[in-house]
């Protein structure tokens, strides 16, 4: 009687590999993002979205201090840069 454990193992292995790839890419992007947010802070532009210019939101900045885009622009950017 199969309960699909093997399929789950394969799926898990693929997920782990994808996760490792994603993590290394995310770390790269984070370093880039940190440099950019520091640059924006220097120019007094932190807190507003670099794409639409609207306030990013204190909550988002508290959770992710290096944010340079609002939630909407960030998800659009992530879609475009996947
Ligand atoms: Zn925006």
mmCIF file of C-alpha atoms and ligand atoms in Angstrom:
data_model
loop_
_atom_site.group_PDB
_atom_site.id
_atom_site.type_symbol
_atom_site.label_atom_id
_atom_site.label_comp_id
_atom_site.label_asym_id
_atom_site.label_seq_id
_atom_site.Cartn_x
_atom_site.Cartn_y
_atom_site.Cartn_z
ATOM 1 C CA UNK A 1 0.000 0.000 0.000
ATOM 2 C CA UNK A 2 1.522 3.235 -1.093
ATOM 3 C CA UNK A 3 1.048 6.303 0.981
ATOM 4 C CA UNK A 4 3.217 8.453 -1.244
ATOM 5 C CA UNK A 5 6.199 8.731 1.099
ATOM 6 C CA UNK A 6 8.660 8.309 -1.766
ATOM 7 C CA UNK A 7 7.078 11.071 -3.761
ATOM 8 C CA UNK A 8 7.317 13.269 -0.731
ATOM 9 C CA UNK A 9 11.041 12.490 -0.361
ATOM 10 C CA UNK A 10 11.704 13.450 -3.972
ATOM 11 C CA UNK A 11 9.690 16.601 -3.601
ATOM 12 C CA UNK A 12 11.574 17.434 -0.413
ATOM 13 C CA UNK A 13 14.959 16.952 -2.112
ATOM 14 C CA UNK A 14 13.935 19.201 -4.969
ATOM 15 C CA UNK A 15 12.633 21.754 -2.537
ATOM 16 C CA UNK A 16 15.920 21.728 -0.593
ATOM 17 C CA UNK A 17 17.932 22.323 -3.754
ATOM 18 C CA UNK A 18 15.629 25.093 -4.872
ATOM 19 C CA UNK A 19 15.837 26.549 -1.381
ATOM 20 C CA UNK A 20 19.655 26.556 -1.442
ATOM 21 C CA UNK A 21 19.645 28.296 -4.817
ATOM 22 C CA UNK A 22 17.129 30.802 -3.592
ATOM 23 C CA UNK A 23 19.045 31.480 -0.386
ATOM 24 C CA UNK A 24 22.314 32.261 -2.178
ATOM 25 C CA UNK A 25 20.498 34.519 -4.612
ATOM 26 C CA UNK A 26 18.637 36.225 -1.800
ATOM 27 C CA UNK A 27 21.894 36.841 0.095
ATOM 28 C CA UNK A 28 23.380 38.475 -2.993
ATOM 29 C CA UNK A 29 20.316 40.629 -3.471
ATOM 30 C CA UNK A 30 20.298 41.536 0.198
ATOM 31 C CA UNK A 31 23.851 42.861 0.073
ATOM 32 C CA UNK A 32 22.946 44.890 -2.990
ATOM 33 C CA UNK A 33 19.762 46.073 -1.330
ATOM 34 C CA UNK A 34 21.597 47.106 1.820
ATOM 35 C CA UNK A 35 24.036 49.228 -0.172
ATOM 36 C CA UNK A 36 21.156 50.863 -2.001
ATOM 37 C CA UNK A 37 19.166 51.607 1.113
ATOM 38 C CA UNK A 38 22.248 53.111 2.773
ATOM 39 C CA UNK A 39 22.705 55.293 -0.287
ATOM 40 C CA UNK A 40 19.080 56.408 -0.134
ATOM 41 C CA UNK A 41 19.383 57.167 3.574
ATOM 42 C CA UNK A 42 22.347 59.410 2.806
ATOM 43 C CA UNK A 43 20.248 61.328 0.324
ATOM 44 C CA UNK A 44 17.309 61.542 2.681
ATOM 45 C CA UNK A 45 15.175 59.366 0.443
ATOM 46 C CA UNK A 46 14.691 56.441 2.818
ATOM 47 C CA UNK A 47 11.058 55.793 3.642
ATOM 48 C CA UNK A 48 9.683 56.534 0.213
ATOM 49 C CA UNK A 49 9.319 54.004 -2.569
ATOM 50 C CA UNK A 50 12.030 54.317 -5.218
ATOM 51 C CA UNK A 51 9.559 53.304 -7.913
ATOM 52 C CA UNK A 52 6.328 55.157 -7.150
ATOM 53 C CA UNK A 53 7.603 57.662 -4.567
ATOM 54 C CA UNK A 54 4.890 56.864 -2.044
ATOM 55 C CA UNK A 55 5.728 56.260 1.605
ATOM 56 C CA UNK A 56 6.870 52.702 2.170
ATOM 57 C CA UNK A 57 5.161 52.474 5.560
ATOM 58 C CA UNK A 58 6.656 52.410 9.033
ATOM 59 C CA UNK A 59 5.560 48.821 9.615
ATOM 60 C CA UNK A 60 7.315 47.562 6.499
ATOM 61 C CA UNK A 61 10.452 49.558 7.299
ATOM 62 C CA UNK A 62 10.475 48.201 10.833
ATOM 63 C CA UNK A 63 10.213 44.641 9.534
ATOM 64 C CA UNK A 64 12.626 45.223 6.653
ATOM 65 C CA UNK A 65 14.809 48.297 7.249
ATOM 66 C CA UNK A 66 16.518 47.968 3.876
ATOM 67 C CA UNK A 67 13.269 48.256 1.905
ATOM 68 C CA UNK A 68 13.489 50.774 -0.897
ATOM 69 C CA UNK A 69 10.121 49.933 -2.452
ATOM 70 C CA UNK A 70 6.573 49.744 -1.182
ATOM 71 C CA UNK A 71 4.948 46.334 -0.950
ATOM 72 C CA UNK A 72 3.240 46.675 -4.324
ATOM 73 C CA UNK A 73 6.320 47.803 -6.253
ATOM 74 C CA UNK A 74 8.480 45.225 -4.488
ATOM 75 C CA UNK A 75 6.242 42.354 -5.534
ATOM 76 C CA UNK A 76 6.112 43.714 -9.091
ATOM 77 C CA UNK A 77 9.911 43.940 -9.078
ATOM 78 C CA UNK A 78 10.249 40.407 -7.749
ATOM 79 C CA UNK A 79 7.950 39.124 -10.485
ATOM 80 C CA UNK A 80 10.077 40.872 -13.105
ATOM 81 C CA UNK A 81 13.422 39.713 -11.661
ATOM 82 C CA UNK A 82 12.624 36.109 -10.893
HETATM 83 ZN ZN1 LIG B 1 5.936 51.841 -4.822
#
